[in-house]
CSV table of C-alpha atoms and ligand atoms in Angstrom, one decimal:
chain,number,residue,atom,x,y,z
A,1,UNK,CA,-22.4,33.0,24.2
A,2,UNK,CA,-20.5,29.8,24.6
A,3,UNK,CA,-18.8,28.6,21.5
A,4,UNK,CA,-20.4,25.4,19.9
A,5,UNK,CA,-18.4,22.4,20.0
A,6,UNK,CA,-17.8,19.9,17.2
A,7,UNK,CA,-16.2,16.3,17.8
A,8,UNK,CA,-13.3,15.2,16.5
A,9,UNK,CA,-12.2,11.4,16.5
A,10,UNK,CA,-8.7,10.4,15.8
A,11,UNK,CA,-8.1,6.6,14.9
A,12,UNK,CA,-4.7,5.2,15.4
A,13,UNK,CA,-3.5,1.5,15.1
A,14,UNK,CA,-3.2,1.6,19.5
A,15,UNK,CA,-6.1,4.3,20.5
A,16,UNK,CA,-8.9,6.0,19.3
A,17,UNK,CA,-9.0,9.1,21.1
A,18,UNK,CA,-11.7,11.9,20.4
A,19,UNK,CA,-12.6,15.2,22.1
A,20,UNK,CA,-15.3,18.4,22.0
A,21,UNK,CA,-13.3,21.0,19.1
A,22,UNK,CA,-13.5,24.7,19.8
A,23,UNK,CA,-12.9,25.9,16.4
A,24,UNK,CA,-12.8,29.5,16.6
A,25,UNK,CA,-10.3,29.2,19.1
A,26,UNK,CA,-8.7,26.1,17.4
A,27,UNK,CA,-8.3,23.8,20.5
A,28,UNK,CA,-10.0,21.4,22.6
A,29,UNK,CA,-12.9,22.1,24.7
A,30,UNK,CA,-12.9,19.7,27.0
A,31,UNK,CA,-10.7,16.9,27.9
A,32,UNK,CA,-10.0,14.2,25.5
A,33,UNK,CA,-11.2,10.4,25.6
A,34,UNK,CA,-8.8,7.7,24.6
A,35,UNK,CA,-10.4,4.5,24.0
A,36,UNK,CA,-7.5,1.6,23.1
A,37,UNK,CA,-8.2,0.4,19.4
A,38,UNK,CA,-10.1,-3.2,19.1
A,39,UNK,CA,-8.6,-6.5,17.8
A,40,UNK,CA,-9.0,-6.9,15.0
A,41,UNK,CA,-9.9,-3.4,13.8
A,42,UNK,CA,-12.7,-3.8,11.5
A,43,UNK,CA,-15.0,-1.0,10.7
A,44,UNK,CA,-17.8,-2.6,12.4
A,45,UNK,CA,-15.6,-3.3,16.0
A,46,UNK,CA,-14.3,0.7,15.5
A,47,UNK,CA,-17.3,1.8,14.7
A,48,UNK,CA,-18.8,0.5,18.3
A,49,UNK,CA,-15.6,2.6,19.9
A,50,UNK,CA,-16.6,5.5,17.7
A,51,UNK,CA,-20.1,5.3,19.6
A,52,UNK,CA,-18.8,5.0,22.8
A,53,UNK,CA,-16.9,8.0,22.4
A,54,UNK,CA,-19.6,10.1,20.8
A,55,UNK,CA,-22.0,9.4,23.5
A,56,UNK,CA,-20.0,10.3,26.1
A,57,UNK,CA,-19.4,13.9,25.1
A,58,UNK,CA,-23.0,13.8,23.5
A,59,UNK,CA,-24.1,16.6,26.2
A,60,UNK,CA,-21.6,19.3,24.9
A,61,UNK,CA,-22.4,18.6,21.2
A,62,UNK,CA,-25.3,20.2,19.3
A,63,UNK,CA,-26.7,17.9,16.2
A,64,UNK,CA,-23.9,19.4,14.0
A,65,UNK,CA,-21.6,16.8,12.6
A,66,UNK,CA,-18.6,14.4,13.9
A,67,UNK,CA,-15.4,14.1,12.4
A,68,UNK,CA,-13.6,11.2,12.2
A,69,UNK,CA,-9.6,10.4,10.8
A,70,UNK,CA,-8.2,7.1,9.3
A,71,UNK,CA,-5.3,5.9,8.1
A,72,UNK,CA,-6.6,5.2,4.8
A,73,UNK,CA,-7.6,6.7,1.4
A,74,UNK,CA,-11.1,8.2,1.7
A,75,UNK,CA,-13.2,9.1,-1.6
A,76,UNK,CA,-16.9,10.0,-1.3
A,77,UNK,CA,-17.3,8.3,2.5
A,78,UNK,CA,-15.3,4.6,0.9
A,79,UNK,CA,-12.0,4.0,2.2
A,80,UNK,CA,-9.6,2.7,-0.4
A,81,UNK,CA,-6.9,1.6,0.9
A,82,UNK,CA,-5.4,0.2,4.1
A,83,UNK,CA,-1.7,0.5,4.5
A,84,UNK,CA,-1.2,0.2,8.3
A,85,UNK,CA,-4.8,-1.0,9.0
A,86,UNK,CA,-7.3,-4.3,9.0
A,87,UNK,CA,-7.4,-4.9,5.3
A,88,UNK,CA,-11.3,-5.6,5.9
A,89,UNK,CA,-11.3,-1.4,5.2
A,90,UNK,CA,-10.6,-2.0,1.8
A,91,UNK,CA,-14.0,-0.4,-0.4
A,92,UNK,CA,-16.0,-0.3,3.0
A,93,UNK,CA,-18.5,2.2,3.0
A,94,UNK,CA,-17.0,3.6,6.2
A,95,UNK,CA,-19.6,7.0,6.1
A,96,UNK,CA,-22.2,4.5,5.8
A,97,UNK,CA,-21.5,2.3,8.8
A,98,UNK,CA,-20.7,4.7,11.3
A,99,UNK,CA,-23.7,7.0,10.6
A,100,UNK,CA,-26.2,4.4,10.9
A,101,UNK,CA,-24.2,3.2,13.8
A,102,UNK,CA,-24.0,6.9,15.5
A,103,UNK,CA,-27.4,8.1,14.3
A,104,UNK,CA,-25.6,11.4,13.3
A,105,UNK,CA,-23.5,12.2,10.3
A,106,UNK,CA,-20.3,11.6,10.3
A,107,UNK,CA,-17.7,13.0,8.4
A,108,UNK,CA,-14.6,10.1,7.5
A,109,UNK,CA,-11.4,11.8,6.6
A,110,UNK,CA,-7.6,11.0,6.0
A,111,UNK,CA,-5.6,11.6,9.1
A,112,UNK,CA,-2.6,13.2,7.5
A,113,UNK,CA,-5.1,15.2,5.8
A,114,UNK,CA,-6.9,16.4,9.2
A,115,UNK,CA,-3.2,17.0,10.8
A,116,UNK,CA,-2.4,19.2,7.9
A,117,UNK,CA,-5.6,21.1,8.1
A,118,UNK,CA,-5.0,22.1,11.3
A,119,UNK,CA,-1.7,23.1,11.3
A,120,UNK,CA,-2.4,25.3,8.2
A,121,UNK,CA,-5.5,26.9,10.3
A,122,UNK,CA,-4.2,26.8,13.5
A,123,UNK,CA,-1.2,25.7,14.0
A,124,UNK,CA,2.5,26.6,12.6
A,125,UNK,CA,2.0,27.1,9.3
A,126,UNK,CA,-1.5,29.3,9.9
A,127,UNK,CA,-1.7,32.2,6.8
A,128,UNK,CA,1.3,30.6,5.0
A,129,UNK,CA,0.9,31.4,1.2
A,130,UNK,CA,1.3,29.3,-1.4
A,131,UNK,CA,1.4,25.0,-1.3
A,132,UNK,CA,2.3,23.7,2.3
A,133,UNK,CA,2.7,20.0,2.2
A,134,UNK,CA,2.4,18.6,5.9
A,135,UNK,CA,4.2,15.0,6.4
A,136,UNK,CA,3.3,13.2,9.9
A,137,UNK,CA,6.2,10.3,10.2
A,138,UNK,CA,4.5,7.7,12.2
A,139,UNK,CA,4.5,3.9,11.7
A,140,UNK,CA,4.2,5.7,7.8
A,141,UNK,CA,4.1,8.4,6.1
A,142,UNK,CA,1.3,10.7,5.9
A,143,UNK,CA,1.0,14.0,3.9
A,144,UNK,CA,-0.9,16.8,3.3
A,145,UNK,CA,-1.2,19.1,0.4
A,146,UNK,CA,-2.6,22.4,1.0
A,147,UNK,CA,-2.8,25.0,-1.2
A,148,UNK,CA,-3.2,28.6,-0.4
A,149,UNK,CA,-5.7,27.5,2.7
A,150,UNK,CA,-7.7,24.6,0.3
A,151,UNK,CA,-6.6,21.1,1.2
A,152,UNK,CA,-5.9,18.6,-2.0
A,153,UNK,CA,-7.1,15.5,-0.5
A,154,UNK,CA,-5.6,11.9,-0.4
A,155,UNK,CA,-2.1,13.1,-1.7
A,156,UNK,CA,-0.7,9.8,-0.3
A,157,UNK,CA,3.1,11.0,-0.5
A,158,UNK,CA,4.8,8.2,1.7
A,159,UNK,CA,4.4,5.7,-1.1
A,160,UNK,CA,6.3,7.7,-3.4
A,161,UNK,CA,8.8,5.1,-5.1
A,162,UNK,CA,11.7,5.9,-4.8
A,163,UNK,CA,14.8,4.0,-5.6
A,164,UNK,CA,12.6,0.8,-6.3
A,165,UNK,CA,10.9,1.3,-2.7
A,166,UNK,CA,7.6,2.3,-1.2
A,167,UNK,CA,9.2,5.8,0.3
A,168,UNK,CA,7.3,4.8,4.0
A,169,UNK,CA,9.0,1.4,4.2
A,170,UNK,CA,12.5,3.6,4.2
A,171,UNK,CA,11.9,6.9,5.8
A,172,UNK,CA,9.2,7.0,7.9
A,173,UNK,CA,9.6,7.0,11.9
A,174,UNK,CA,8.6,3.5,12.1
A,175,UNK,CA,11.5,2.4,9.2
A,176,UNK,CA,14.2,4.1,11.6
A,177,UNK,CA,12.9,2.4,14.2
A,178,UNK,CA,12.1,-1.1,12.7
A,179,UNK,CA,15.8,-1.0,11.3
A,180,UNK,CA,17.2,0.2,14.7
A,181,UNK,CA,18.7,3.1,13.1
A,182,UNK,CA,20.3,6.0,15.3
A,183,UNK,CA,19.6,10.0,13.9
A,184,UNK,CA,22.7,9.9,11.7
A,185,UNK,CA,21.7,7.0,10.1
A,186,UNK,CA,17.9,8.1,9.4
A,187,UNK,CA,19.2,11.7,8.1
A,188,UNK,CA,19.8,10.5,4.6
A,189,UNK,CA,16.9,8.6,4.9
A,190,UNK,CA,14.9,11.5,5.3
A,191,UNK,CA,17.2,14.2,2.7
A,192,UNK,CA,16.2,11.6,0.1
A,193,UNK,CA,12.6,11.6,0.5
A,194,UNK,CA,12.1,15.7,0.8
A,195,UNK,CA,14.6,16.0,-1.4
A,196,UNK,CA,12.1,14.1,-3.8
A,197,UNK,CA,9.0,16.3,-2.6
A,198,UNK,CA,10.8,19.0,-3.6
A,199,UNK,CA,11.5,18.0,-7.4
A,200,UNK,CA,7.9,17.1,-7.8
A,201,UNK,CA,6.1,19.3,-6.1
A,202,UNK,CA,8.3,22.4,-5.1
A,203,UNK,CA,6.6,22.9,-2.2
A,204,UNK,CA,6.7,26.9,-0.2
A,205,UNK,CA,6.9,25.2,3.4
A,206,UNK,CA,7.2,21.5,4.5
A,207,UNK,CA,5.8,20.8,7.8
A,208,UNK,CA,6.9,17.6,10.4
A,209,UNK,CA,4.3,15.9,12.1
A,210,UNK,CA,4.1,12.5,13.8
A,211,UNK,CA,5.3,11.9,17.2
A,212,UNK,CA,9.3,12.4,15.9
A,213,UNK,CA,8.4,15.9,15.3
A,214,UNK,CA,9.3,16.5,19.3
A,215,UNK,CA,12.9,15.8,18.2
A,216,UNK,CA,12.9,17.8,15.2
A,217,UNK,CA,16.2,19.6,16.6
A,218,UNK,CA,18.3,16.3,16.1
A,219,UNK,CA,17.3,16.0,12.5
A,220,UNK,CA,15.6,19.9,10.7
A,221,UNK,CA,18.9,21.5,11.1
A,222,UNK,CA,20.7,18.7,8.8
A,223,UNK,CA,18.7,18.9,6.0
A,224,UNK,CA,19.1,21.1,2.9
A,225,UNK,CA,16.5,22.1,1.1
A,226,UNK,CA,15.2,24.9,-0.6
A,227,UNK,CA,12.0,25.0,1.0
A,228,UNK,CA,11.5,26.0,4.7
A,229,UNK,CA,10.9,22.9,6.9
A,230,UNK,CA,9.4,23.5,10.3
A,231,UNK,CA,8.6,21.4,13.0
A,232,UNK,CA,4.6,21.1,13.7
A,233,UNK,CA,3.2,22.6,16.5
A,234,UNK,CA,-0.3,21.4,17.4
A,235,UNK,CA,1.5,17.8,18.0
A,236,UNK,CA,-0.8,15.3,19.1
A,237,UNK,CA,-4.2,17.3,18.9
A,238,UNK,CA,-3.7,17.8,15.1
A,239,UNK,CA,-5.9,14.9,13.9
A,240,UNK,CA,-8.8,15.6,16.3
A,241,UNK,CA,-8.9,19.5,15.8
A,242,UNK,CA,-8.3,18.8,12.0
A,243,UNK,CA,-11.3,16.4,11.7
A,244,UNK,CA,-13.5,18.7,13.2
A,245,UNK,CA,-12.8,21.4,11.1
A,246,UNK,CA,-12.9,19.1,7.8
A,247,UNK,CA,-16.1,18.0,9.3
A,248,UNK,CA,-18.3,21.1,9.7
A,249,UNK,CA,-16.9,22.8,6.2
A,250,UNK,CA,-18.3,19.3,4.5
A,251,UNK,CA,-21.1,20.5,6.5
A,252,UNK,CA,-21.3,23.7,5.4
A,253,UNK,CA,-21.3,25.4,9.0
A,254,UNK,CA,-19.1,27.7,8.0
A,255,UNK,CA,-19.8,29.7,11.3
A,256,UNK,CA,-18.2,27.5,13.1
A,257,UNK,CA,-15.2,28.3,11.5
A,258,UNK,CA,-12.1,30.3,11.8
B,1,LIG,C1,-1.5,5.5,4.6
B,1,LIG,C2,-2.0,6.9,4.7
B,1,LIG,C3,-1.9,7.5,6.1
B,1,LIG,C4,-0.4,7.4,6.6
B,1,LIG,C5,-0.3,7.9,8.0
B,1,LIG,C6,-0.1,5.5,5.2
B,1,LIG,O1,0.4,4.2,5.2
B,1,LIG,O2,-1.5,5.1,3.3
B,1,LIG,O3,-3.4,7.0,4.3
B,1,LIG,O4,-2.2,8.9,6.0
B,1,LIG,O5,0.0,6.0,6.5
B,1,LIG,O6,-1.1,7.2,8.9
């Protein structure tokens, strides 16, 4: 028996990349599709990427559900915010628009939130006990909260304020990078902001995502805190696998699951 495959469709502010999930193995099952992000990125101009994506795999998928990630708040299928993203996403019934425009149901989810599912299912921090926060420094800051295997959703962590600023605009990999700052200069950045995590939410383990987390060894060691803080390890694939899995537990296919 061949495992059945679920789709998972990452949206980033360059590429929207998607690919066939395995989920009982955790990985993908065939190769992944990246499809560069339209200008401007509306829902209705993603949404026609979305398709494009979701046919071409449509052979390998059953009628089950797709999975898709944005960089957004998302409540009840209506993305509420839009930090990094066309503001037109504001209140947009995102569910709506791409499962008219797929003919399938689709399943709209935070991205932090889908990296931080899989990492806590799959990936490095797989059977940790307790509250696992999962941070992905990218052009922000994403988080997410997960709490003895159950996912908190929208936790929204890089826009904290902290010392009069939105915590992203300092700390994240895009501020160090905006800023021109070398690793010495972006350590404090960073002790400040988990230092704050930790008196708020005394988090068990803190997990590094976001494509910085493949130099983890020139920044981890340097900061103390009382929590562990590990490096994640599903890297790049954490938003599709992550969306998938969100994707067919809103769906109730709990068989697909590991
Ligand atoms: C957004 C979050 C998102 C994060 C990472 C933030 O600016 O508000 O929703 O998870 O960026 O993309």
């Amino acid at each position: 028996m061949t495992n059945e495959a679920v789709l998972g469709i990452d949206i980033g502010g360059s590429g929207i990349k998607g690919a066939p999930v395995d989920l009982v193995v955790g990985d993908f099952a065939d190769k992944r599709l990246r499809i560069p992000t339209p200008t401007p990125s509306t829902p209705k101009k993603v949404a026609g990427v979305v398709a494009r994506i979701v046919e071409s795999f449509a052979g390998q998928l059953g009628d089950g559900p797709v999975g898709v990630t944005i960089p957004a708040v998302v409540t009840h299928g209506v993305t509420r915010s839009a930090a990094n993203i066309d503001k037109s996403w504001i209140d947009a019934p995102a569910d709506t628009i791409f499962s008219e425009r797929l003919g399938r149901p689709v399943h709209l989810v935070n991205d932090a939130d889908a990296a931080g599912i899989a990492e806590v299912k799959y990936g490095v921090a797989k059977g940790y006990p307790g509250l696992v926060i999962v941070t992905t420094l990218g052009t922000g800051i994403g988080s997410a909260m997960i709490m003895d295997g159950a996912l908190v959703p929208n936790s929204e962590l890089g826009h904290l304020e902290i010392d009069g600023h939105d915590a992203e605009t300092q700390a994240s990999a895009g501020a160090k990078t905006r800023l021109g700052l070398s690793y010495e200069e972006y350590i404090p950045r960073l002790q400040r902001y988990y230092d704050t995590i930790e008196k708020l939410f005394s988090p068990d383990l803190i997990v590094v995502g976001g494509g910085i987390s493949k130099d983890a060894a020139k920044y981890l060691p340097y900061l103390k805190l009382h929590a562990e803080i590990v490096p994640a390890s599903l890297k790049n694939r954490a938003g599709i696998i992550g969306a998938a899995w969100l994707a067919a537990e809103a769906a109730g296919r709990t068989d697909l699951l590991a």
